[in-house]
Short mmCIF file of C-alpha atoms and ligand atoms in Angstrom, two decimals:
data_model
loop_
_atom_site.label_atom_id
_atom_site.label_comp_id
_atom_site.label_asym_id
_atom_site.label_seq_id
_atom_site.Cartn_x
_atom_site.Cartn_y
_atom_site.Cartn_z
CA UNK A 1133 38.18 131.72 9.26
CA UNK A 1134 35.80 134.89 8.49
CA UNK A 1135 32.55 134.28 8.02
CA UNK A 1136 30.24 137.41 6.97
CA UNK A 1137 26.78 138.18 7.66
CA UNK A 1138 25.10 139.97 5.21
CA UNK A 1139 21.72 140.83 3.05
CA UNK A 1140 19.06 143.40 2.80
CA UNK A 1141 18.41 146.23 4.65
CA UNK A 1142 17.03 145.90 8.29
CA UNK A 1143 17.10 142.32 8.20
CA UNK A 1144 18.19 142.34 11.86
CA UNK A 1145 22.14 141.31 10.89
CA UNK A 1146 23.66 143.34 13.37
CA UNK A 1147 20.95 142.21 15.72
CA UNK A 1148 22.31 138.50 14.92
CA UNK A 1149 26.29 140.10 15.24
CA UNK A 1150 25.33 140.91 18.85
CA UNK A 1151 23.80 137.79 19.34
CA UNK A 1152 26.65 135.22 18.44
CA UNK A 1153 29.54 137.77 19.52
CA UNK A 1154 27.58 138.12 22.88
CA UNK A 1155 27.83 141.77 23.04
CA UNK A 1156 25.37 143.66 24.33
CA UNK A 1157 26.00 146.37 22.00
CA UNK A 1158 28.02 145.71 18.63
CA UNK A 1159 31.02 148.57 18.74
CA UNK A 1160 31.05 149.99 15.10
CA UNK A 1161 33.48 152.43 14.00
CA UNK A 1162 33.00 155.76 14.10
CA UNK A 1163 33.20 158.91 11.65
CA UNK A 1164 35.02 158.87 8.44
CA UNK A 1165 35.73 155.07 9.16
CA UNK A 1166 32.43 153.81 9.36
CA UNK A 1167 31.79 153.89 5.98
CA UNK A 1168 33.89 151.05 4.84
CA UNK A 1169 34.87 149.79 8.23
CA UNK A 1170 32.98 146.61 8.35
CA UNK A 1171 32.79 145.67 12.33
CA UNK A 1172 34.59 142.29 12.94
CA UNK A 1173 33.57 140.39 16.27
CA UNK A 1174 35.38 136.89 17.28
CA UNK A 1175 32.96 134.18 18.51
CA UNK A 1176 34.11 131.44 20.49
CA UNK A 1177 32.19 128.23 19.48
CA UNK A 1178 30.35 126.28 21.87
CA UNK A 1179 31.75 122.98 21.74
CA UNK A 1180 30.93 120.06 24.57
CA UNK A 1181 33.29 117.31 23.60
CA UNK A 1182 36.26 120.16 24.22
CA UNK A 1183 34.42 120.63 27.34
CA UNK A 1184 34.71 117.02 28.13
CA UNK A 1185 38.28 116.68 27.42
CA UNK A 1186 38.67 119.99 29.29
CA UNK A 1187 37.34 118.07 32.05
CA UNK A 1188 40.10 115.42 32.33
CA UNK A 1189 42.97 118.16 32.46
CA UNK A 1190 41.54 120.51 34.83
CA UNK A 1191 45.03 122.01 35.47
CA UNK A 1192 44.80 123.06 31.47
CA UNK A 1193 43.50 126.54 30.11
CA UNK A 1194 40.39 124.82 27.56
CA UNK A 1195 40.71 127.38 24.26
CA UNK A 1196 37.53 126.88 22.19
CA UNK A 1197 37.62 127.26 18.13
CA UNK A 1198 37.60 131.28 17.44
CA UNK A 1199 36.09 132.44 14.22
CA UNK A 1200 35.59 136.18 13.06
CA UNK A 1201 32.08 137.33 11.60
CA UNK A 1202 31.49 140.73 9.97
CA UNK A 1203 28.35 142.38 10.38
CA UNK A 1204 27.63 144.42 6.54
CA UNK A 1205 25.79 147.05 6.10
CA UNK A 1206 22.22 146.74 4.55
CA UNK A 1207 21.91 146.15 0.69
CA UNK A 1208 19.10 147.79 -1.38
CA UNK A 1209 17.54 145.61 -3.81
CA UNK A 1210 19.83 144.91 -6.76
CA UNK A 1211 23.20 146.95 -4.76
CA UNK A 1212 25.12 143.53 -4.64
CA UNK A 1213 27.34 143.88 -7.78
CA UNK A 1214 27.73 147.84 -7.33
CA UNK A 1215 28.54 147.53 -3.05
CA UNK A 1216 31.65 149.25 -2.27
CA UNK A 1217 31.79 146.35 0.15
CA UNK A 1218 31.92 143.17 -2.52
CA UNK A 1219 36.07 143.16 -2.38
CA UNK A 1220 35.79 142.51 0.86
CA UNK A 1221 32.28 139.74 0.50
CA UNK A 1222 34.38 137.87 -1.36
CA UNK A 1223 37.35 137.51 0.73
CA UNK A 1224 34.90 135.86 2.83
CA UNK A 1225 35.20 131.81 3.66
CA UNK A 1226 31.13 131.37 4.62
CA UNK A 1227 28.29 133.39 3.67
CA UNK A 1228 25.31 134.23 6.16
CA UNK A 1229 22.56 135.56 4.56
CA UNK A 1230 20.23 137.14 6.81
CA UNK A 1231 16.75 137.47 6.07
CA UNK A 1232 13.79 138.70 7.08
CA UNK A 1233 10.47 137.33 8.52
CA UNK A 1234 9.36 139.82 11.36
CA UNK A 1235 6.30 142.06 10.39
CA UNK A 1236 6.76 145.31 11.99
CA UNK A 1237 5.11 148.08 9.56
CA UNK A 1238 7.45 150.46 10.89
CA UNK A 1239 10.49 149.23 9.34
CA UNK A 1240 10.29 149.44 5.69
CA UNK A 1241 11.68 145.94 3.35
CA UNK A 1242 13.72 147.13 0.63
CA UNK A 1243 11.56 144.66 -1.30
CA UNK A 1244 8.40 146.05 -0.17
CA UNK A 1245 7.28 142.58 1.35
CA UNK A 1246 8.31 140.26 3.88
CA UNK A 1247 8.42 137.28 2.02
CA UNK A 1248 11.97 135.09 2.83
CA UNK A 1249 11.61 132.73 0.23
CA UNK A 1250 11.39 135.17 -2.78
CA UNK A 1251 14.61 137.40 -0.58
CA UNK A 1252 16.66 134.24 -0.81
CA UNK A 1253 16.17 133.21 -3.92
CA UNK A 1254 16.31 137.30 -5.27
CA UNK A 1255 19.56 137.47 -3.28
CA UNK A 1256 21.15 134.09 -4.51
CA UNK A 1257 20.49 135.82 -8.23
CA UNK A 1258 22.05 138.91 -7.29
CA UNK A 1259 25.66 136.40 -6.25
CA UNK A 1260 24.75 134.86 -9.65
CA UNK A 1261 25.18 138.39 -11.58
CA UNK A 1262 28.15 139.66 -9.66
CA UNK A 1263 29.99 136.42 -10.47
CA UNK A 1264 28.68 136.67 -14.02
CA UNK A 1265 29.75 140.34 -14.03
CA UNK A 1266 33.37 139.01 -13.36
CA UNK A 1267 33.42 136.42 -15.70
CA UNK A 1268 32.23 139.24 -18.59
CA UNK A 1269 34.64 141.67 -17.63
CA UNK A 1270 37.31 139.12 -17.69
CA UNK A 1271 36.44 137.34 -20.57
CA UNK A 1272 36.55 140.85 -22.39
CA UNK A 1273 40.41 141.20 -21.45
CA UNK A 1274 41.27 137.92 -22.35
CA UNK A 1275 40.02 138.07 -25.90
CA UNK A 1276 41.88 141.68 -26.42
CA UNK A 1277 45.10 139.90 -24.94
CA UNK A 1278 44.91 136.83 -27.02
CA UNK A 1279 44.43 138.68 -30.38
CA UNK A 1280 47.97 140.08 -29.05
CA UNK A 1281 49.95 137.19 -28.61
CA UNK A 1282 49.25 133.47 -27.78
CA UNK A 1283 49.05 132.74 -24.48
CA UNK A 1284 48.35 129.23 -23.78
CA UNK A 1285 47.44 129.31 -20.27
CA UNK A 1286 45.15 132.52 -21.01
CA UNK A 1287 43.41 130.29 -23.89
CA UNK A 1288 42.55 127.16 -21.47
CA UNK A 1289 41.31 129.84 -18.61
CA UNK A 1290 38.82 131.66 -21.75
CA UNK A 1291 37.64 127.86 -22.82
CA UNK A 1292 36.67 127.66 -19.32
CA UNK A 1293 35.06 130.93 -18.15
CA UNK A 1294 33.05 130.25 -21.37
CA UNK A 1295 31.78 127.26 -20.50
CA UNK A 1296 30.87 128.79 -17.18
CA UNK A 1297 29.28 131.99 -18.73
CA UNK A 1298 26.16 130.26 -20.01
CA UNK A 1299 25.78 128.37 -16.64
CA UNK A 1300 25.42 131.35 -14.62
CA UNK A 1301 23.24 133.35 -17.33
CA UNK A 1302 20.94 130.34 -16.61
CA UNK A 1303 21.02 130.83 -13.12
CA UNK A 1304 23.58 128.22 -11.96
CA UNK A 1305 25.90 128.59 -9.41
CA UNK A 1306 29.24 128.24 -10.05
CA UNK A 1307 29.14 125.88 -7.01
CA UNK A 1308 26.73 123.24 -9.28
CA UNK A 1309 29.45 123.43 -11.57
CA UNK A 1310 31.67 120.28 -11.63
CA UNK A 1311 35.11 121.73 -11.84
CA UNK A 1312 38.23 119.60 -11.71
CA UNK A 1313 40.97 120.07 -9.38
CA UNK A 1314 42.99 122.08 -11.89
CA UNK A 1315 39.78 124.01 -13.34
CA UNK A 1316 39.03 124.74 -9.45
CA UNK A 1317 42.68 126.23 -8.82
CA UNK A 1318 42.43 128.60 -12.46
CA UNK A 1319 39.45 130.31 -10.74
CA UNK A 1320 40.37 130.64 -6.95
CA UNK A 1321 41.52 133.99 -7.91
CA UNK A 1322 38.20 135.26 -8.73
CA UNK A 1323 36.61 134.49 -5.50
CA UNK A 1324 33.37 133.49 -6.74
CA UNK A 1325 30.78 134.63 -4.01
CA UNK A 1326 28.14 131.72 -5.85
CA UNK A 1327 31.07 129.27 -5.13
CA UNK A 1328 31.12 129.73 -1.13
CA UNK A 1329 29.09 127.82 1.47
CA UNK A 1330 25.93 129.57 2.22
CA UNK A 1331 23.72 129.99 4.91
CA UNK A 1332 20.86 131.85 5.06
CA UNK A 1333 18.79 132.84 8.41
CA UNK A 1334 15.61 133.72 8.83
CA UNK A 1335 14.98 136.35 11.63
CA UNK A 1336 11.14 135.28 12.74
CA UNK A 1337 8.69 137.89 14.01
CA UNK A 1338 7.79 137.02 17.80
CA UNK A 1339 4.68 135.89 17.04
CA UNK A 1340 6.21 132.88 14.88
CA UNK A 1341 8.49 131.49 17.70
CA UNK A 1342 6.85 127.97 17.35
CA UNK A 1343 8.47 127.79 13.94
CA UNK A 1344 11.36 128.37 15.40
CA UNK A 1345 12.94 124.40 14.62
CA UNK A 1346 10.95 124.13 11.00
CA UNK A 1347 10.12 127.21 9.34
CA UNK A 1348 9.51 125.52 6.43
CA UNK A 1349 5.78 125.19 8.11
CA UNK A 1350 5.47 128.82 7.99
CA UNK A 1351 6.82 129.63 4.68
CA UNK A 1352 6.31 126.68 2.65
CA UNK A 1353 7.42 127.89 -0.10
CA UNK A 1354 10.98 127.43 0.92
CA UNK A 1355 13.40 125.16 -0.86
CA UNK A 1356 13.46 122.34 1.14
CA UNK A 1357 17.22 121.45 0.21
CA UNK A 1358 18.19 125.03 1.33
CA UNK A 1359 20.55 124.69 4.82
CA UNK A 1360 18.21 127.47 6.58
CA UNK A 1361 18.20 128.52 10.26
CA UNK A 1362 16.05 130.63 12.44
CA UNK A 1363 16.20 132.75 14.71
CA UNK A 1364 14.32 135.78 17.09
CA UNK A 1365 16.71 138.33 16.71
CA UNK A 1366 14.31 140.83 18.90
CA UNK A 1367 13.88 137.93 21.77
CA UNK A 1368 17.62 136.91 21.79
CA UNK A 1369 18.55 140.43 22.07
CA UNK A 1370 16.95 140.84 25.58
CA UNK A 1371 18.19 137.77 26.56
CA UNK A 1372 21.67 139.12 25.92
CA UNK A 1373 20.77 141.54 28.79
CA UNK A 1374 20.19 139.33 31.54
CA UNK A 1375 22.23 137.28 33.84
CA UNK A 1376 21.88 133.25 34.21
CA UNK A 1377 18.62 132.83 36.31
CA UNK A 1378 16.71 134.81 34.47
CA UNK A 1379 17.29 134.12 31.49
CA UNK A 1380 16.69 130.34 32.20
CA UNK A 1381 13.22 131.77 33.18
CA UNK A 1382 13.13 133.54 30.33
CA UNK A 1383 13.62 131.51 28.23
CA UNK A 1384 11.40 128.80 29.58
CA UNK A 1385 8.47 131.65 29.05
CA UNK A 1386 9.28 131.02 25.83
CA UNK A 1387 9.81 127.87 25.78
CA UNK A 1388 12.95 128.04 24.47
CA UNK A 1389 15.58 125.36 25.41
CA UNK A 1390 18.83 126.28 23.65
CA UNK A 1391 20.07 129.64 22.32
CA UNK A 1392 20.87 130.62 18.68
CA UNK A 1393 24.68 130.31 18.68
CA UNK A 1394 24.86 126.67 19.76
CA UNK A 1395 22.31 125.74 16.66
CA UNK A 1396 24.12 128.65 14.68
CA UNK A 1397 27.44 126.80 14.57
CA UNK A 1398 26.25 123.50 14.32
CA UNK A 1399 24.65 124.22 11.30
CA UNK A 1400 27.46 126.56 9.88
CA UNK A 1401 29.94 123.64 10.42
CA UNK A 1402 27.54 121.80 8.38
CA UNK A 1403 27.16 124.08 5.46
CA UNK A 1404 31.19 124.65 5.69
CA UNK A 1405 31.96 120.93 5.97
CA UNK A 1406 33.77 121.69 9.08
CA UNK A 1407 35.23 119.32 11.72
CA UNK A 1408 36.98 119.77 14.79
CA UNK A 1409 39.77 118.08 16.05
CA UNK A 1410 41.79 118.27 19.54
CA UNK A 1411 45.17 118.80 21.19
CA UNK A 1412 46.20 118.29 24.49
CA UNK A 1413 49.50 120.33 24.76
CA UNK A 1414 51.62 121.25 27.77
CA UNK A 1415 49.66 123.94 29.38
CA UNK A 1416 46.07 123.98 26.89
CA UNK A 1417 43.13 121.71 25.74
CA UNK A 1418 42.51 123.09 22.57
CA UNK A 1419 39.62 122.56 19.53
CA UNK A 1420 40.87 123.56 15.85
CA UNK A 1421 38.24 123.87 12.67
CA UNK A 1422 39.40 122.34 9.55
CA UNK A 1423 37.26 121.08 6.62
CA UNK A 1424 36.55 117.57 6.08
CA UNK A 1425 38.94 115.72 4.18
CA UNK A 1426 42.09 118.11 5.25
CA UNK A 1427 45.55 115.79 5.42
CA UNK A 1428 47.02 115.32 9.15
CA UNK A 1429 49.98 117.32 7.48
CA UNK A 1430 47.77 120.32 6.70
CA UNK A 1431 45.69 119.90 10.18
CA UNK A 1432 49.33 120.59 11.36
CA UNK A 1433 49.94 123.67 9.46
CA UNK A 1434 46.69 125.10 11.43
CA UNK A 1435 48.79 125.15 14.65
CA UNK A 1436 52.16 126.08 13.07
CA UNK A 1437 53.78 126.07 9.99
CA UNK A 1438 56.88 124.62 11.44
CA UNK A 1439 54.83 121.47 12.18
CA UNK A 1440 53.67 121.35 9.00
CA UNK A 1441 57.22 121.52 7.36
CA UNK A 1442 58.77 119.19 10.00
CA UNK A 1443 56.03 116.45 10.25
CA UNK A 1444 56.41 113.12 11.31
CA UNK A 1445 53.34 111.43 12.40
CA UNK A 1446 50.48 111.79 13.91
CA UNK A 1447 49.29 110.11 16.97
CA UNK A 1448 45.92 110.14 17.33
CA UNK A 1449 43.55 108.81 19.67
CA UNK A 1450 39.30 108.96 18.83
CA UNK A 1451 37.23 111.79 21.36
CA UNK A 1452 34.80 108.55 22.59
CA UNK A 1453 38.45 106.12 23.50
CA UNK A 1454 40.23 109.18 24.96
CA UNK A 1455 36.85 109.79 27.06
CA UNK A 1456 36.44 105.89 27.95
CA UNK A 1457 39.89 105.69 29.20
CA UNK A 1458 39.68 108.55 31.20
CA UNK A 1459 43.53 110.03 29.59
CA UNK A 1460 45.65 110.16 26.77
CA UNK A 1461 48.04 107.84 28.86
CA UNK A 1462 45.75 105.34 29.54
CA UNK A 1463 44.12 105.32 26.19
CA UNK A 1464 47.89 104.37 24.82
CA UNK A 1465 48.56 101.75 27.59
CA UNK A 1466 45.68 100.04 26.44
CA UNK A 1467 46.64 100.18 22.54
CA UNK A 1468 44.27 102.45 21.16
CA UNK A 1469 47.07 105.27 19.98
CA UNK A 1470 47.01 105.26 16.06
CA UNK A 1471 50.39 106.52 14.38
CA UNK A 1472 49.20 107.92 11.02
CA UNK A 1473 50.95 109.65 8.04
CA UNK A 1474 50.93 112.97 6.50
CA UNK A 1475 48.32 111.92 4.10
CA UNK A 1476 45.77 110.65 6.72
CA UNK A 1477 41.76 112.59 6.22
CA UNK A 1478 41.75 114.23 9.92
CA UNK A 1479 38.00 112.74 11.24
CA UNK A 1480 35.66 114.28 13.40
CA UNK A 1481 36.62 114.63 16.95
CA UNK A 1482 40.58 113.04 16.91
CA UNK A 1483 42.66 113.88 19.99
CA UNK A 1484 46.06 114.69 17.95
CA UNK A 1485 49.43 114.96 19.12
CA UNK A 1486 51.81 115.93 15.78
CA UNK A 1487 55.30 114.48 15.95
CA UNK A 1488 57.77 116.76 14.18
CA UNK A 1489 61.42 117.52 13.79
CA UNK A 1490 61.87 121.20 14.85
N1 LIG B 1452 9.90 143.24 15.56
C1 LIG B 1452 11.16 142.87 15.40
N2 LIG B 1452 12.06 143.81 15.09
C2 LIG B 1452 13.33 143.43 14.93
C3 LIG B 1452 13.73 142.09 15.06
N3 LIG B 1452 15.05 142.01 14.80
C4 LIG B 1452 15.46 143.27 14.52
N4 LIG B 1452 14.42 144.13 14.60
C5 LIG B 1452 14.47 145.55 14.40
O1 LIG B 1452 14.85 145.80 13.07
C6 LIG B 1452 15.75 146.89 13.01
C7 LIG B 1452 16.99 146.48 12.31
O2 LIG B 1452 17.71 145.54 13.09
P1 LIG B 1452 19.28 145.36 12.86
O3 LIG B 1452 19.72 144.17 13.61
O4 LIG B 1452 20.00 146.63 13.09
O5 LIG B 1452 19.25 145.05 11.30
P2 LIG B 1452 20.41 145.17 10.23
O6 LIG B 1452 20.14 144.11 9.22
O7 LIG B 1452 21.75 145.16 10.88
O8 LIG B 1452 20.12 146.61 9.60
P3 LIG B 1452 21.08 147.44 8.59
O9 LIG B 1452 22.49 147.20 9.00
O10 LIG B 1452 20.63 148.85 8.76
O11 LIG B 1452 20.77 146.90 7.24
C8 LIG B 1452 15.98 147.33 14.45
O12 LIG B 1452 15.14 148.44 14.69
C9 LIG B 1452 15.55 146.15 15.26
O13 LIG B 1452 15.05 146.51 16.53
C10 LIG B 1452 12.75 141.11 15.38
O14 LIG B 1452 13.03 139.92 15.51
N5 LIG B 1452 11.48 141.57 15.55
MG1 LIG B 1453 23.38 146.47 10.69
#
């Protein structure tokens, strides 16, 4: 899963890259690269129920869920549609918009004021007009097409990008459109950056730390249905620098009690309407990320395809039974092992072992 930080210029994203990748110093390309190289880090997520089961198999590597971020380059006000880097946006499966809040006069706003809520909702248009953009230039080669020869699959995919067209010159997203299954499938090609999961984060000036857990205080006029984070990019950076006891004392001069990634994830699973769910194989503990709702068969194809096409059943066993019972064998001694079918909704936290014919 790829999940891409972006936004305005010197909104401390690479700051945040360093941050969640734990690197003390993000490793861009260099030279001619650099220019459309956009650095990729993988960040393993924090997870303690993995820990837990971890715990029970000490003789088992654990393996945490890995997902890739990319760390853009700055946009200027109004770049979005133009970036040489949009291809790639889109290919995206989570947006992270990073914003600014921290004063310093030094460092110029491409907007000319620090001001989140008016960067968010400026940067949510600019998605709105690249999609809208698309859905023009399409619409344009449809029409010439269809006054060519009759197409009917090209007619029912114009009916619908015009019935989209008006929603995002209103400034809709084409996520608050309802589209069916079949209307969702026509556009998946397109790659709609207004369709993805979004989340923005606010990078706080120092001063602002106690707004830290609600910065709707400090900028009230914030959406308050907006999944927002924030964060001290400048604070978490130095932390990155020092070993365990002192950053527990540092952090308590803060008064800080947990770090951005654990809150960063939690949130971004949130936002993505991801869930994790567990295997106990032969030599690993493992956590996978699917979203909610995904069939045991397809949780299957996220270990292997040839699970996937071979599946039998799964055999699943609940994170709190598996925990109460100490192991997998004891939790199926005492009946709690559930044999479900390819269609099952994977929930939150099963222990999964995939039966399959090879
Ligand atoms: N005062 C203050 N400065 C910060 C903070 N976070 C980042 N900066 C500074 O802002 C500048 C930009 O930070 P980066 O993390 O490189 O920001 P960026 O969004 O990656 O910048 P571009 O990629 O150039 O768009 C750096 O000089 C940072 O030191 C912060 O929380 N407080
Ligand atoms: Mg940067």
């Amino acid at each position: 899963m790829i999940i891409s930080l972006f936004g305005y210029h010197q909104a401390g994203k690479t700051s945040l890259f360093e941050i969640l990748s734990q690197r003390k110093k993000a490793s861009h390309p260099a030279g001619a690269e650099a220019r459309t190289e956009v650095p990729r880090a993988v960040c393993q997520v924090p997870d303690a129920r993995l820990d837990t089961i971890s715990s029970l198999y000490p003789d088992k590597k654990k393996v945490q869920v890995h997902l890739e971020i990319e760390d853009f380059p700055g946009l200027a006000s109004g770049d979005i549609s133009t970036s040489q880097y949009l291809g790639q946006l889109r290919k995206a499966d989570g947006l992270v918009h990073v914003v600014r809040g921290f004063k310093d006069p030094a460092i110029a706003h491409p907007r000319g004021k620090i001001n989140p809520a008016e960067d968010i909702q400026a940067m949510t248009e600019e998605l709105i007009l690249s999609d809208l953009v698309m859905v023009c230039g399409r619409l344009e080669k449809l029409e010439k097409d269809l006054r060519k020869i009759k197409d009917t699959e090209a007619q029912k995919e114009k009916e619908l990008l015009e019935k989209l067209k008006p929603l995002l010159e209103g400034g809709g997203l084409v996520k608050d459109f309802a589209l069916s299954p079949s209307e969702e499938k026509m556009l998946r090609g397109f790659c709609f950056l207004s369709l993805k999961p979004i989340l923005h984060l606010i990078n706080l000036d120092e001063q602002d730390l106690a707004y830290l857990e609600n910065p709707g205080l400090l900028y009230s006029d914030l959406k308050p249905d907006l999944p927002v984070l924030a964060f001290c990019g400048r604070i978490e950076k130095e932390l990155l620098e020092l070993e365990n006891e002192d950053r527990q004392l540092f952090m308590s001069s803060y008064g800080l009690t947990e770090t951005t990634p654990g809150r960063f994830f939690q949130k971004l699973y949130e936002v993505m309407e991801l869930i994790n769910f567990y295997t106990i194989g032969k030599d690993e503990v493992r956590a996978w990320a699917i979203r909610k709702k995904t069939p045991a068969v397809k949780a299957a194809g996220e270990i292997h395809s040839d699970i996937e096409k071979g599946f039998i059943r799964a055999e699943v066993v609940p994170f709190t039974e598996l925990v109460k019972h100490g192991s997998w064998q004891k939790a199926k001694e005492a009946g709690l092992l559930r044999l479900e079918g390819k269609d099952y909704q994977v929930q939150d936290g099963d222990v999964i072992y995939f039966r399959f014919a090879p």
